């Protein structure tokens, strides 16, 4: 059952004399006054927080089960592959780990999950594939709940409810948030930290959270963990920290008593964990900063124009929610929080290499502003529907000591039917543009890369695989974390090199497939050839002479994509085996 309470529907303006008096007296009450334009049955029902937890958890678990496609290599190669090596002693470490550019904290979470599956005798191909995303779905659900609470603290109950609608039906969030990227966990930690820290508080209003930390200290700690997992997360917290310093009187005290101690704790914890895992003292943050900012290493995987995040990145991610978010920013007049979005986009735009997931942590804030606009539009409809006096609620103080900033009543722009049609039309438009895209990208687009590894995992489990060669762009499929069998596998290397004129194996193969294979297997006996060769259908004709000469036949074909991926249409992933298929 949902408990009912009145909630605010205001606009980023001054909140009135009655509310200010309540703030001064420190009362946690809700004042009610009579205004025109509302009926009593429009009083808002506050969602019970336990119900919100159940809703978010169930939704994200379903979300994780529906995601069956490949998005970016880092989901597997920078998290699960490393975790598999920690837990089972085998797995491929990419060049980033050999140069000490990444922290082990994130992979250790999934290594613990793998150990648990082994203890429960559940380390089968199905569980090894599904369990990591199910774990991440739990983290994602936590992020959803904290986004609801964060929205409620800043704008009131109805905005929080509409924010949940936007968060759950945004296509990119559905497509990405349950994947095992470090960016996804960074997004969850960022949302939690903002809830505890924003709006920034002075020491006199900061409160204890039931632990040894105050709200702001807990926010600082979560921000520190986010920076350990993704060092570029510091871009967010520099902005929030500067806003904090501008609003508090005792700036030096804040730095010396909170920022520096918590920062030192996080750095020491990171240093100890990484030095233990690397087997030597490894300054990951310094290595990461040097590689990405002092050299052009980050551009090895491609460069984008400076405006990419503004012109393509965020518009594609927010999609049809973006116009609502922009309207919500204008209506709410909460410029400081909106400035965080602009700050992140601007700073990331300086880097040459750009990816959608890099700016994922600000997408929930964009959804909150979209939710704000939806709530105002709903209020306009309610105002148009109302012809009698009814109760209006001034926001109450939250348990965190912050004040709902709500939104003020907007004058209706049309009659009852027009207002209802506008809001209903927007909802239908959002659902029709986001749900099909979310399902298509999660269930169909680039699904062959994961399906082929599930197949190979089952074959390996049945001892039908001797070794595997992947003749495709490097890191185009998962690896040992999905196969979960310790047998030889080889892919075309694409590690960066400082050697002038260096060309990776994948590029040499694409330039001359037959010549590359002839060189690779020159003088090799048939028994030493790989038992399975995996490639995209776009290359089948080019390598057919090699396959025919060495008596390879098609074992299985998996649909991959309807549209061109990378350089060509990679419609199917094909598995070829030596005759006989099973020996």
Coordinates of C-alpha atoms in Angstrom, one line a residue:
X1 CA 0.0 0.0 0.0
X2 CA 1.1 3.5 -0.8
X3 CA 0.9 6.0 2.0
X4 CA -0.6 9.4 0.9
X5 CA 0.8 12.8 1.6
X6 CA 0.6 16.2 0.0
X7 CA 3.5 17.3 -2.2
X8 CA 4.6 20.4 -3.9
X9 CA 4.1 21.5 -7.4
X10 CA 6.0 24.8 -7.8
X11 CA 8.6 26.3 -10.1
X12 CA 12.2 27.4 -9.0
X13 CA 10.8 30.7 -7.7
X14 CA 10.6 32.1 -4.2
X15 CA 8.6 29.8 -1.9
X16 CA 6.6 32.4 0.1
X17 CA 6.6 33.8 3.5
X18 CA 4.9 30.9 5.2
X19 CA 7.5 28.4 4.0
X20 CA 10.4 30.7 4.9
X21 CA 9.0 31.0 8.4
X22 CA 8.8 27.3 8.7
X23 CA 12.4 27.0 7.6
X24 CA 13.5 29.5 10.2
X25 CA 11.6 27.6 12.9
X26 CA 13.0 24.3 11.7
X27 CA 9.6 22.7 11.4
X28 CA 9.0 19.6 9.3
X29 CA 5.4 20.5 8.4
X30 CA 3.4 21.2 5.3
X31 CA 1.3 24.3 5.1
X32 CA -1.9 24.3 3.0
X33 CA -3.6 27.3 1.5
X34 CA -6.5 27.8 -0.8
X35 CA -5.9 28.8 -4.4
X36 CA -7.9 28.6 -7.6
X37 CA -7.3 25.9 -10.2
X38 CA -7.2 22.6 -8.2
X39 CA -9.6 19.9 -7.1
X40 CA -9.1 18.0 -3.9
X41 CA -8.6 14.7 -5.8
X42 CA -5.5 16.2 -7.4
X43 CA -3.5 16.1 -4.2
X44 CA -0.5 14.0 -4.9
X45 CA 0.1 10.5 -3.5
X46 CA 3.6 10.1 -2.4
X47 CA 5.1 6.7 -3.3
X48 CA 6.1 4.5 -0.5
X49 CA 9.9 4.2 -0.7
X50 CA 9.8 0.4 -0.2
X51 CA 7.5 0.2 -3.2
X52 CA 9.9 2.3 -5.2
X53 CA 12.7 -0.1 -4.3
X54 CA 10.7 -3.1 -5.4
X55 CA 9.6 -1.4 -8.6
X56 CA 13.1 -0.4 -9.6
X57 CA 14.7 -3.8 -8.7
X58 CA 12.1 -5.7 -10.6
X59 CA 12.3 -3.4 -13.6
X60 CA 16.1 -3.5 -13.8
X61 CA 16.2 -7.3 -13.4
X62 CA 13.9 -7.6 -16.3
X63 CA 16.0 -5.0 -18.1
X64 CA 19.1 -7.2 -17.6
X65 CA 17.5 -10.3 -18.9
X66 CA 16.4 -8.5 -22.1
X67 CA 19.9 -7.1 -22.9
X68 CA 21.4 -9.7 -25.2
X69 CA 23.6 -7.6 -27.5
X70 CA 27.2 -6.3 -27.8
X71 CA 27.8 -2.6 -27.4
X72 CA 31.5 -1.9 -26.6
X73 CA 34.5 -4.1 -25.8
X74 CA 35.1 -2.5 -22.4
X75 CA 32.0 -4.1 -21.0
X76 CA 33.8 -7.4 -21.2
X77 CA 37.5 -6.8 -21.7
X78 CA 37.9 -4.2 -18.9
X79 CA 35.7 -5.7 -16.3
X80 CA 34.6 -9.4 -16.7
X81 CA 37.7 -10.6 -18.5
X82 CA 39.8 -9.2 -15.7
X83 CA 37.5 -10.6 -13.1
X84 CA 37.6 -14.0 -14.6
X85 CA 41.4 -14.0 -14.5
X86 CA 41.3 -13.0 -10.8
X87 CA 38.7 -15.7 -9.9
X88 CA 39.9 -18.6 -12.1
X89 CA 43.5 -17.8 -13.1
X90 CA 43.0 -17.4 -16.8
X91 CA 41.6 -14.6 -18.9
X92 CA 43.2 -12.0 -21.2
X93 CA 44.6 -8.7 -19.8
X94 CA 44.6 -6.0 -22.4
X95 CA 47.5 -3.5 -22.8
X96 CA 45.8 -1.0 -20.4
X97 CA 46.4 -3.5 -17.5
X98 CA 49.9 -4.2 -18.6
X99 CA 50.6 -0.4 -18.4
X100 CA 48.8 0.0 -15.1
X101 CA 46.2 2.4 -16.4
X102 CA 43.2 0.9 -14.6
X103 CA 42.2 0.2 -11.0
X104 CA 41.2 -3.3 -10.0
X105 CA 38.4 -2.2 -7.7
X106 CA 35.6 -2.5 -10.3
X107 CA 36.7 -6.0 -11.6
X108 CA 37.0 -7.3 -8.0
X109 CA 33.2 -6.9 -7.6
X110 CA 32.6 -9.4 -10.4
X111 CA 35.5 -11.6 -9.3
X112 CA 33.7 -12.0 -6.0
X113 CA 30.5 -12.9 -7.9
X114 CA 32.3 -15.5 -9.9
X115 CA 33.7 -17.0 -6.7
X116 CA 30.2 -17.2 -5.3
X117 CA 28.9 -18.9 -8.4
X118 CA 31.7 -21.5 -8.1
X119 CA 30.9 -22.1 -4.5
X120 CA 27.3 -22.7 -5.4
X121 CA 28.3 -24.9 -8.3
X122 CA 26.5 -22.4 -10.7
X123 CA 29.5 -21.5 -12.9
X124 CA 27.8 -22.8 -16.0
X125 CA 27.9 -20.9 -19.3
X126 CA 24.4 -19.5 -18.8
X127 CA 25.1 -18.2 -15.3
X128 CA 28.5 -16.9 -16.3
X129 CA 26.9 -14.9 -19.0
X130 CA 23.8 -13.6 -17.2
X131 CA 24.9 -13.2 -13.6
X132 CA 27.2 -10.1 -14.1
X133 CA 24.5 -8.1 -15.7
X134 CA 22.0 -9.2 -13.0
X135 CA 24.4 -7.9 -10.4
X136 CA 24.8 -4.7 -12.3
X137 CA 21.0 -4.4 -12.5
X138 CA 20.9 -4.4 -8.7
X139 CA 23.4 -1.5 -8.7
X140 CA 21.3 0.2 -11.4
X141 CA 18.1 -0.1 -9.3
X142 CA 19.9 1.6 -6.4
X143 CA 20.8 4.4 -8.8
X144 CA 17.1 4.7 -9.9
X145 CA 15.9 4.9 -6.3
X146 CA 18.4 7.6 -5.4
X147 CA 17.5 9.5 -8.5
X148 CA 13.9 9.5 -7.3
X149 CA 15.0 10.7 -3.9
X150 CA 17.3 13.3 -5.4
X151 CA 14.5 14.6 -7.6
X152 CA 12.1 14.7 -4.7
X153 CA 14.5 16.6 -2.6
X154 CA 15.0 19.3 -5.2
X155 CA 11.7 19.6 -6.9
X156 CA 9.0 17.6 -5.0
X157 CA 7.1 14.4 -5.2
X158 CA 5.4 14.7 -8.6
X159 CA 8.6 15.7 -10.3
X160 CA 10.3 12.7 -8.8
X161 CA 7.5 10.4 -10.1
X162 CA 7.8 11.8 -13.6
X163 CA 11.6 11.5 -13.4
X164 CA 11.1 7.8 -12.8
X165 CA 9.0 7.6 -15.9
X166 CA 11.7 9.3 -18.0
X167 CA 14.5 7.3 -16.4
X168 CA 12.9 3.9 -17.1
X169 CA 11.7 4.6 -20.6
X170 CA 14.8 6.4 -21.9
X171 CA 16.1 4.1 -24.6
X172 CA 19.8 4.6 -23.9
X173 CA 19.5 4.1 -20.1
X174 CA 17.6 0.9 -20.7
X175 CA 20.2 -0.2 -23.3
X176 CA 23.3 0.7 -21.3
X177 CA 22.8 0.9 -17.5
X178 CA 22.7 -2.8 -16.7
X179 CA 25.9 -3.5 -18.7
X180 CA 29.1 -4.1 -16.7
X181 CA 30.9 -0.9 -17.8
X182 CA 32.7 1.0 -15.1
X183 CA 30.8 4.0 -16.4
X184 CA 27.5 2.4 -15.3
X185 CA 28.7 2.0 -11.7
X186 CA 30.1 5.5 -11.8
X187 CA 26.7 6.8 -12.8
X188 CA 25.1 5.0 -9.8
X189 CA 27.7 6.4 -7.4
X190 CA 27.4 9.9 -8.9
X191 CA 23.6 9.9 -8.4
X192 CA 23.9 8.7 -4.8
X193 CA 26.6 11.2 -4.0
X194 CA 24.6 14.1 -5.5
X195 CA 21.6 13.1 -3.3
X196 CA 23.7 13.4 -0.2
X197 CA 25.6 16.5 -1.2
X198 CA 23.4 18.6 -3.5
X199 CA 22.1 21.2 -2.9
X200 CA 25.3 22.0 -1.1
X201 CA 24.9 22.5 2.6
X202 CA 26.6 24.6 5.2
X203 CA 28.0 22.8 8.3
X204 CA 25.0 24.2 10.3
X205 CA 22.4 22.4 8.1
X206 CA 24.5 19.3 7.3
X207 CA 23.1 16.3 9.2
X208 CA 24.1 12.8 10.2
X209 CA 22.8 9.9 8.1
X210 CA 22.7 7.3 10.8
X211 CA 26.3 6.4 10.3
X212 CA 29.6 8.0 11.4
X213 CA 29.4 10.3 8.4
X214 CA 27.3 13.4 7.8
X215 CA 25.3 13.7 4.6
X216 CA 27.9 15.8 2.9
X217 CA 30.8 13.5 4.1
X218 CA 29.0 10.5 2.8
X219 CA 28.5 12.3 -0.5
X220 CA 32.3 13.0 -0.6
X221 CA 33.1 9.4 0.1
X222 CA 30.9 8.1 -2.7
X223 CA 32.4 10.7 -5.0
X224 CA 35.8 9.5 -4.0
X225 CA 34.9 5.9 -4.9
X226 CA 33.5 7.0 -8.2
X227 CA 36.8 8.7 -9.0
X228 CA 38.7 5.5 -8.1
X229 CA 36.6 3.5 -10.6
X230 CA 36.6 6.2 -13.2
X231 CA 39.3 8.9 -12.6
X232 CA 37.6 11.3 -15.1
X233 CA 34.6 11.4 -12.6
X234 CA 36.7 14.1 -10.9
X235 CA 35.4 16.5 -13.6
X236 CA 32.0 16.3 -11.9
X237 CA 33.2 16.7 -8.4
X238 CA 35.5 19.7 -9.2
X239 CA 32.4 21.5 -10.3
X240 CA 30.3 20.5 -7.2
X241 CA 33.2 21.3 -4.9
X242 CA 33.6 24.8 -6.3
X243 CA 29.9 25.5 -5.9
X244 CA 30.2 24.3 -2.3
X245 CA 33.2 26.6 -1.6
X246 CA 31.3 29.6 -3.0
X247 CA 28.4 29.0 -0.7
X248 CA 30.0 28.2 2.6
X249 CA 31.8 30.7 4.9
X250 CA 34.5 28.4 6.3
X251 CA 36.2 27.3 3.2
X252 CA 39.5 26.2 4.6
X253 CA 37.8 24.2 7.4
X254 CA 35.8 22.4 4.8
X255 CA 38.9 21.5 2.8
X256 CA 41.0 20.5 5.8
X257 CA 38.4 18.6 7.9
X258 CA 36.4 16.9 5.1
X259 CA 37.8 17.0 1.6
X260 CA 41.5 16.2 2.3
X261 CA 40.9 13.4 4.9
X262 CA 38.3 11.6 2.8
X263 CA 40.4 12.1 -0.3
X264 CA 43.4 10.6 1.4
X265 CA 41.4 7.6 2.7
X266 CA 40.2 6.9 -0.9
X267 CA 43.7 7.3 -2.4
X268 CA 45.3 5.0 0.2
X269 CA 42.6 2.4 -0.3
X270 CA 43.1 2.6 -4.0
X271 CA 46.9 2.4 -3.7
X272 CA 46.7 -0.7 -1.4
X273 CA 44.2 -2.6 -3.6
X274 CA 46.0 -1.9 -6.9
X275 CA 49.5 -2.5 -5.5
X276 CA 48.3 -5.8 -4.1
X277 CA 46.7 -6.9 -7.4
X278 CA 49.5 -5.6 -9.7
X279 CA 52.1 -7.1 -7.4
X280 CA 54.0 -3.9 -7.1
X281 CA 53.5 -0.2 -6.4
X282 CA 51.4 1.1 -9.3
X283 CA 50.2 4.8 -9.3
X284 CA 47.1 4.2 -11.5
X285 CA 45.8 7.7 -11.3
X286 CA 49.1 9.2 -12.4
X287 CA 49.5 6.6 -15.2
X288 CA 45.9 7.3 -16.4
X289 CA 46.4 11.1 -16.3
X290 CA 49.7 10.9 -18.2
X291 CA 48.3 8.6 -20.9
X292 CA 45.0 10.4 -21.5
X293 CA 46.0 14.1 -21.0
X294 CA 49.8 14.4 -21.5
X295 CA 50.0 12.1 -24.6
X296 CA 47.8 11.4 -27.6
X297 CA 47.2 7.9 -26.4
X298 CA 43.5 8.3 -25.9
X299 CA 43.0 9.2 -29.5
X300 CA 44.3 5.8 -30.7
X301 CA 40.8 4.5 -31.0
X302 CA 39.5 7.5 -32.9
X303 CA 39.0 11.2 -32.7
X304 CA 35.8 13.2 -32.9
X305 CA 35.0 16.9 -33.5
X306 CA 35.0 19.1 -30.5
X307 CA 31.2 19.6 -30.6
X308 CA 30.3 15.9 -30.8
X309 CA 28.8 15.6 -27.3
X310 CA 26.6 18.6 -28.0
X311 CA 25.6 17.8 -31.5
X312 CA 25.5 14.0 -31.4
X313 CA 26.4 12.4 -28.1
X314 CA 23.8 13.8 -25.7
X315 CA 21.1 14.3 -28.3
X316 CA 21.3 10.6 -29.2
X317 CA 21.3 9.5 -25.6
X318 CA 18.5 11.7 -24.3
X319 CA 16.7 11.5 -27.7
X320 CA 13.1 12.7 -27.6
X321 CA 13.5 13.5 -23.9
X322 CA 16.0 16.3 -24.7
X323 CA 13.5 19.0 -25.7
X324 CA 11.6 18.4 -22.5
X325 CA 14.8 18.5 -20.5
X326 CA 15.8 21.9 -22.0
X327 CA 12.3 23.2 -21.2
X328 CA 12.6 21.9 -17.7
X329 CA 15.9 23.7 -17.2
X330 CA 14.3 27.0 -18.4
X331 CA 11.2 26.6 -16.3
X332 CA 12.9 25.5 -13.1
X333 CA 15.7 28.1 -13.2
X334 CA 17.9 25.8 -11.3
X335 CA 21.0 27.0 -13.2
X336 CA 23.7 25.6 -10.9
X337 CA 22.6 22.0 -11.4
X338 CA 22.0 22.5 -15.1
X339 CA 25.5 24.0 -15.2
X340 CA 26.9 20.7 -14.1
X341 CA 25.6 19.1 -17.3
X342 CA 27.2 21.8 -19.5
X343 CA 30.5 21.6 -17.5
X344 CA 30.8 17.9 -18.1
X345 CA 30.0 18.1 -21.8
X346 CA 32.5 21.0 -22.2
X347 CA 35.4 19.4 -20.4
X348 CA 34.9 16.0 -22.1
X349 CA 34.8 17.9 -25.4
X350 CA 38.4 18.8 -25.0
X351 CA 39.5 15.2 -25.3
X352 CA 39.8 13.9 -28.9
X353 CA 38.4 10.4 -28.3
X354 CA 34.7 10.5 -27.4
X355 CA 32.1 7.9 -26.5
X356 CA 28.5 8.0 -25.5
X357 CA 29.1 6.2 -22.2
X358 CA 31.6 8.8 -21.0
X359 CA 28.8 11.3 -20.3
X360 CA 26.4 8.7 -18.9
X361 CA 26.6 10.1 -15.3
X362 CA 24.8 13.3 -16.3
X363 CA 22.0 11.5 -18.2
X364 CA 19.9 10.9 -15.0
X365 CA 20.1 14.7 -14.3
X366 CA 18.8 15.3 -17.9
X367 CA 16.0 12.9 -17.1
X368 CA 15.2 14.8 -13.9
X369 CA 14.7 18.0 -15.9
X370 CA 12.6 16.2 -18.4
X371 CA 10.5 14.9 -15.5
X372 CA 10.2 18.5 -14.2
X373 CA 8.8 19.7 -17.6
X374 CA 6.3 16.7 -17.6
X375 CA 5.1 17.7 -14.1
X376 CA 4.6 21.3 -15.1
X377 CA 2.6 20.2 -18.2
X378 CA 0.5 17.9 -16.0
X379 CA -0.2 20.9 -13.7
X380 CA -1.2 23.0 -16.6
X381 CA -3.7 20.4 -17.5
X382 CA -5.0 20.1 -14.0
X383 CA -5.3 23.9 -13.8
X384 CA -7.4 23.9 -16.9
X385 CA -9.6 21.1 -15.6
X386 CA -10.2 22.8 -12.3
X387 CA -13.0 25.3 -11.7
X388 CA -13.2 25.1 -7.9
X389 CA -11.0 26.0 -5.1
X390 CA -8.8 23.2 -3.7
X391 CA -5.8 22.6 -1.4
X392 CA -2.3 23.6 -2.5
X393 CA 0.7 22.3 -0.6
X394 CA 3.8 24.2 0.2
X395 CA 6.8 21.8 0.4
X396 CA 7.8 20.3 3.6
X397 CA 11.4 20.0 4.8
X398 CA 12.9 16.7 4.0
X399 CA 14.6 14.4 6.4
X400 CA 17.9 15.4 5.0
X401 CA 17.4 19.0 6.1
X402 CA 17.1 20.3 2.5
X403 CA 14.0 22.0 1.2
X404 CA 11.9 21.0 -1.8
X405 CA 12.2 23.7 -4.4
X406 CA 9.1 22.6 -6.2
X407 CA 7.6 24.4 -9.2
X408 CA 5.0 27.1 -9.3
X409 CA 1.7 26.9 -11.0
X410 CA 1.9 27.8 -14.7
X411 CA -1.0 29.5 -16.4
X412 CA -2.7 27.0 -18.7
X413 CA -2.2 27.6 -22.3
X414 CA -5.4 26.0 -23.5
X415 CA -8.7 24.4 -22.4
X416 CA -9.2 21.1 -20.7
X417 CA -9.2 19.0 -23.9
X418 CA -6.2 20.8 -25.4
X419 CA -4.2 20.3 -22.2
X420 CA -5.1 16.7 -21.8
X421 CA -4.3 16.0 -25.5
X422 CA -0.9 17.7 -25.2
X423 CA 0.3 15.7 -22.2
X424 CA -1.2 12.5 -23.5
X425 CA 0.3 13.0 -26.9
X426 CA 3.8 13.7 -25.4
X427 CA 3.6 10.5 -23.3
X428 CA 2.6 8.4 -26.3
X429 CA 5.3 10.1 -28.5
X430 CA 8.0 9.4 -25.9
X431 CA 6.9 5.7 -25.5
X432 CA 6.7 5.1 -29.3
X433 CA 10.1 6.6 -29.9
X434 CA 12.0 5.0 -27.0
X435 CA 10.5 1.6 -26.4
X436 CA 11.1 0.2 -29.9
X437 CA 14.6 1.6 -30.0
X438 CA 15.4 0.3 -26.5
X439 CA 14.2 -3.2 -27.4
X440 CA 15.9 -3.3 -30.8
X441 CA 19.3 -2.2 -29.6
X442 CA 19.1 -4.5 -26.5
X443 CA 17.8 -7.6 -28.2
X444 CA 18.8 -7.5 -31.9
X445 CA 21.4 -5.0 -33.0
X446 CA 24.9 -6.7 -32.7
X447 CA 23.5 -9.8 -30.9
X448 CA 25.7 -12.2 -32.9
X449 CA 28.9 -11.4 -30.9
X450 CA 27.3 -12.6 -27.7
X451 CA 25.3 -15.5 -29.2
X452 CA 28.5 -17.0 -30.8
X453 CA 30.3 -17.0 -27.4
X454 CA 27.3 -18.7 -25.8
X455 CA 27.4 -21.4 -28.5
X456 CA 31.2 -21.8 -28.1
X457 CA 30.8 -22.0 -24.4
X458 CA 28.3 -24.8 -24.7
X459 CA 30.5 -26.6 -27.2
X460 CA 33.6 -26.2 -25.0
X461 CA 31.7 -27.4 -22.0
X462 CA 30.9 -30.6 -24.1
X463 CA 34.6 -30.8 -25.0
X464 CA 34.0 -30.2 -28.7
X465 CA 36.4 -27.3 -29.0
X466 CA 40.2 -27.6 -29.3
X467 CA 41.1 -24.0 -29.9
X468 CA 39.5 -20.9 -31.5
X469 CA 40.7 -18.2 -33.9
X470 CA 38.7 -14.9 -34.2
X471 CA 39.3 -13.3 -37.7
X472 CA 37.4 -10.1 -36.9
X473 CA 38.2 -6.6 -35.6
X474 CA 39.9 -7.0 -32.2
X475 CA 37.7 -7.4 -29.1
X476 CA 34.6 -7.8 -31.3
X477 CA 33.3 -10.6 -29.0
X478 CA 33.5 -11.5 -25.3
X479 CA 36.3 -13.9 -24.5
X480 CA 37.1 -16.3 -21.6
X481 CA 34.5 -14.7 -19.3
X482 CA 31.8 -16.1 -21.6
X483 CA 33.6 -19.3 -22.8
X484 CA 34.7 -20.3 -19.2
X485 CA 37.0 -23.0 -20.5
X486 CA 40.8 -22.8 -20.3
X487 CA 41.6 -23.6 -23.9
X488 CA 43.7 -21.7 -26.5
X489 CA 42.0 -18.8 -28.2
X490 CA 43.5 -16.1 -30.4
X491 CA 42.2 -12.8 -31.7
X492 CA 43.8 -10.2 -34.0
X493 CA 45.8 -7.8 -31.8
X494 CA 45.2 -4.0 -32.0
X495 CA 47.3 -2.7 -29.1
X496 CA 48.7 0.8 -29.6
X497 CA 52.4 1.1 -30.3
X498 CA 54.9 4.0 -30.2
X499 CA 56.8 2.5 -33.1
X500 CA 56.5 4.8 -36.2
X501 CA 54.3 3.3 -38.9
X502 CA 53.0 0.5 -36.7
X503 CA 50.0 -1.3 -38.1
X504 CA 48.0 -3.6 -35.9
X505 CA 47.1 -7.2 -36.9
X506 CA 43.5 -6.4 -37.4
X507 CA 44.3 -3.7 -39.9
X508 CA 46.8 -6.0 -41.8
X509 CA 44.2 -8.7 -42.0
X510 CA 41.5 -6.4 -43.3
X511 CA 43.9 -5.1 -45.9
X512 CA 44.8 -8.5 -47.2
X513 CA 42.9 -11.4 -45.6
X514 CA 44.4 -14.3 -47.6
X515 CA 48.0 -13.0 -47.5
X516 CA 47.7 -12.6 -43.7
X517 CA 46.4 -16.1 -43.2
X518 CA 49.0 -17.6 -45.5
X519 CA 51.8 -16.0 -43.5
X520 CA 50.2 -16.9 -40.1
X521 CA 49.8 -20.6 -41.0
X522 CA 52.8 -21.1 -43.2
X523 CA 54.3 -24.6 -42.6
X524 CA 51.6 -25.4 -39.9
X525 CA 50.3 -29.0 -39.9
X526 CA 46.5 -29.5 -40.2
X527 CA 46.4 -30.9 -36.6
X528 CA 47.8 -27.6 -35.3
X529 CA 45.2 -25.5 -37.1
X530 CA 42.4 -24.0 -34.9
X531 CA 39.4 -26.3 -34.6
X532 CA 37.0 -23.3 -34.8
X533 CA 37.3 -20.1 -36.8
X534 CA 35.0 -17.2 -36.1
X535 CA 34.4 -14.3 -38.6
X536 CA 31.9 -11.9 -39.9
X537 CA 29.9 -12.8 -43.0
X538 CA 31.3 -9.8 -44.9
X539 CA 34.7 -11.6 -45.0
X540 CA 33.5 -15.1 -45.9
X541 CA 34.1 -14.8 -49.7
X542 CA 37.6 -13.3 -49.2
X543 CA 38.8 -16.1 -46.9
X544 CA 36.8 -18.9 -48.7
X545 CA 39.9 -20.2 -50.5
X546 CA 41.8 -20.7 -47.2
X547 CA 38.8 -22.4 -45.6
X548 CA 38.2 -24.6 -48.5
X549 CA 41.9 -25.6 -48.8
X550 CA 42.0 -26.6 -45.1
X551 CA 38.6 -28.4 -45.2
X552 CA 36.7 -26.0 -43.0
X553 CA 32.9 -26.1 -43.2
X554 CA 30.2 -23.8 -41.8
X555 CA 29.1 -25.0 -38.3
X556 CA 26.8 -22.2 -37.2
X557 CA 25.7 -18.8 -38.3
X558 CA 24.3 -16.1 -35.9
X559 CA 22.4 -13.0 -36.9
X560 CA 24.4 -9.9 -35.9
X561 CA 23.1 -6.6 -37.4
X562 CA 20.8 -5.1 -40.0
X563 CA 23.0 -2.0 -40.4
X564 CA 26.6 -1.4 -41.0
X565 CA 28.9 -1.7 -38.0
X566 CA 32.3 0.0 -38.1
X567 CA 33.4 -0.3 -41.7
X568 CA 30.9 -2.6 -43.3
X569 CA 27.7 -4.5 -42.9
X570 CA 28.5 -7.3 -40.5
X571 CA 25.2 -9.1 -40.9
X572 CA 26.1 -12.5 -39.5
X573 CA 28.8 -14.0 -37.2
X574 CA 29.9 -17.4 -38.7
X575 CA 31.6 -20.3 -37.1
X576 CA 33.7 -22.7 -39.3
X577 CA 35.0 -26.0 -38.0
X578 CA 37.4 -28.5 -39.5
X579 CA 35.8 -31.7 -40.8
X580 CA 34.8 -33.7 -39.0
X581 CA 33.1 -31.1 -36.8
X582 CA 33.4 -33.2 -33.6
X583 CA 36.5 -35.3 -33.0

